[in-house]
Tab-separated table of C-alpha atoms in Angstrom:
chain	number	residue	atom	x	y	z
W	1457	MET	CA	43.745	23.432	26.870
W	1458	THR	CA	43.477	22.052	23.345
W	1459	ILE	CA	40.193	22.267	21.454
W	1460	PHE	CA	39.674	20.017	18.492
W	1461	LYS	CA	37.529	21.447	15.754
W	1462	PRO	CA	36.641	18.808	13.184
W	1463	GLU	CA	36.551	19.863	9.587
W	1464	LYS	CA	32.999	20.865	8.789
W	1465	LYS	CA	32.842	19.347	5.292
W	1466	SER	CA	34.931	16.267	5.244
W	1467	LYS	CA	34.960	14.391	1.940
W	1468	LEU	CA	34.703	11.126	3.822
W	1469	ASN	CA	31.487	12.262	5.532
W	1470	ILE	CA	29.946	13.270	2.207
W	1471	VAL	CA	30.858	9.979	0.540
W	1472	THR	CA	29.550	8.024	3.544
W	1473	PHE	CA	26.289	9.967	3.475
W	1474	ILE	CA	25.825	9.436	-0.276
W	1475	LEU	CA	26.581	5.717	-0.069
W	1476	SER	CA	24.215	5.350	2.897
W	1477	ALA	CA	21.451	7.150	0.986
W	1478	VAL	CA	21.996	4.949	-2.085
W	1479	LEU	CA	22.009	1.800	0.049
W	1480	LEU	CA	18.833	2.862	1.854
W	1481	SER	CA	17.153	3.635	-1.486
W	1482	LEU	CA	18.131	0.223	-2.833
W	1483	VAL	CA	16.750	-1.496	0.270
W	1484	PHE	CA	13.404	0.291	-0.096
W	1485	ALA	CA	13.313	-0.486	-3.832
W	1486	TRP	CA	14.044	-4.171	-3.150
W	1487	LEU	CA	11.289	-4.303	-0.503
W	1488	ASN	CA	8.855	-2.721	-2.951
W	1489	VAL	CA	9.725	-5.246	-5.680
W	1490	TYR	CA	9.459	-8.133	-3.210
W	1491	ASN	CA	6.048	-6.913	-1.989
W	1492	ARG	CA	4.756	-6.661	-5.546
W	1493	GLN	CA	6.024	-10.148	-6.350
W	1494	VAL	CA	4.334	-11.658	-3.290
W	1495	ASN	CA	1.078	-9.828	-4.034
W	1496	ALA	CA	1.186	-11.000	-7.656
W	1497	SER	CA	1.727	-14.573	-6.492
W	1498	HIS	CA	-1.274	-14.395	-4.159
W	1499	ASP	CA	-3.406	-12.807	-6.882
W	1500	GLU	CA	-2.353	-15.526	-9.316
W	1501	LYS	CA	-3.413	-18.265	-6.898
W	1502	ALA	CA	-6.758	-16.561	-6.260
W	1503	LEU	CA	-7.390	-16.162	-9.986
W	1504	ALA	CA	-6.456	-19.796	-10.638
W	1505	LYS	CA	-8.998	-20.916	-8.025
W	1506	GLU	CA	-11.648	-18.609	-9.484
W	1507	LEU	CA	-10.900	-19.940	-12.973
W	1508	GLN	CA	-11.282	-23.525	-11.762
W	1509	ASP	CA	-14.613	-22.668	-10.102
W	1510	LEU	CA	-15.828	-21.015	-13.305
W	1511	LYS	CA	-14.796	-24.058	-15.355
W	1512	VAL	CA	-16.821	-26.300	-13.040
W	1513	LYS	CA	-19.824	-23.969	-13.255
W	1514	ASN	CA	-19.489	-23.851	-17.051
W	1515	ALA	CA	-19.426	-27.659	-17.235
W	1516	GLU	CA	-22.550	-27.858	-15.059
W	1517	LEU	CA	-24.359	-25.324	-17.262
W	1518	ASP	CA	-23.230	-27.209	-20.368
W	1519	ASN	CA	-24.647	-30.454	-18.951
W	1520	THR	CA	-27.903	-28.709	-18.081
W	1521	LEU	CA	-28.135	-27.269	-21.591
W	1522	HIS	CA	-27.478	-30.650	-23.221
W	1523	ASP	CA	-30.048	-32.291	-20.955
W	1524	PHE	CA	-32.592	-29.594	-21.805
W	1525	PHE	CA	-32.188	-30.059	-25.564
W	1526	SER	CA	-31.810	-33.831	-25.581
W	1527	PRO	CA	-34.235	-35.694	-27.897
W	1528	SER	CA	-35.896	-37.511	-25.001
W	1529	LYS	CA	-36.579	-34.228	-23.180
W	1530	ALA	CA	-37.883	-32.641	-26.396
W	1531	LYS	CA	-40.267	-35.575	-26.915
W	1532	GLU	CA	-41.384	-35.353	-23.285
W	1533	PHE	CA	-41.900	-31.573	-23.641
W	1534	ALA	CA	-43.993	-32.081	-26.799
W	1535	ASP	CA	-46.096	-34.830	-25.204
W	1536	GLU	CA	-46.848	-32.670	-22.140
W	1537	ARG	CA	-48.173	-29.876	-24.343
W	1538	GLY	CA	-50.002	-32.039	-26.856
W	1539	LEU	CA	-47.715	-31.189	-29.766
W	1540	THR	CA	-47.381	-33.506	-32.751
W	1541	GLU	CA	-44.444	-34.079	-35.046
W	1542	GLU	CA	-45.026	-33.112	-38.674
W	1543	ASN	CA	-43.235	-34.911	-41.458
W	1544	TYR	CA	-43.364	-31.974	-43.866
W	1545	PRO	CA	-43.564	-28.779	-41.819
W	1546	LYS	CA	-44.545	-25.549	-43.530
W	1547	PHE	CA	-42.487	-22.572	-42.532
W	1548	LEU	CA	-43.108	-18.909	-43.191
W	1549	GLU	CA	-41.941	-17.968	-46.652
W	1550	ILE	CA	-41.290	-14.588	-48.166
W	1551	ALA	CA	-42.865	-14.107	-51.583
W	1552	LYS	CA	-40.284	-13.503	-54.262
W	1553	GLY	CA	-40.727	-10.847	-56.910
W	1554	ILE	CA	-42.633	-8.310	-54.860
């Protein structure tokens, strides 16, 4: 009866194992890069939508601010409170030379 005993440390087995490990590492690295790219793309779309919403809100606040300080609103505000417009208003002044 013949018994075959394979060589315990074949160079071909070592090379195959190393190449398989490198290939497996590259596959996992590629999957990681792909996942990060997809996540970045989704984050970019979400941020673009949020930016657009903030631009709309900013425009609405800008319109509200301009409406609040418009001359017609200022006149209406003054009339409601009984304020009068002075031609030569006197402001607080700091005395010079003290």
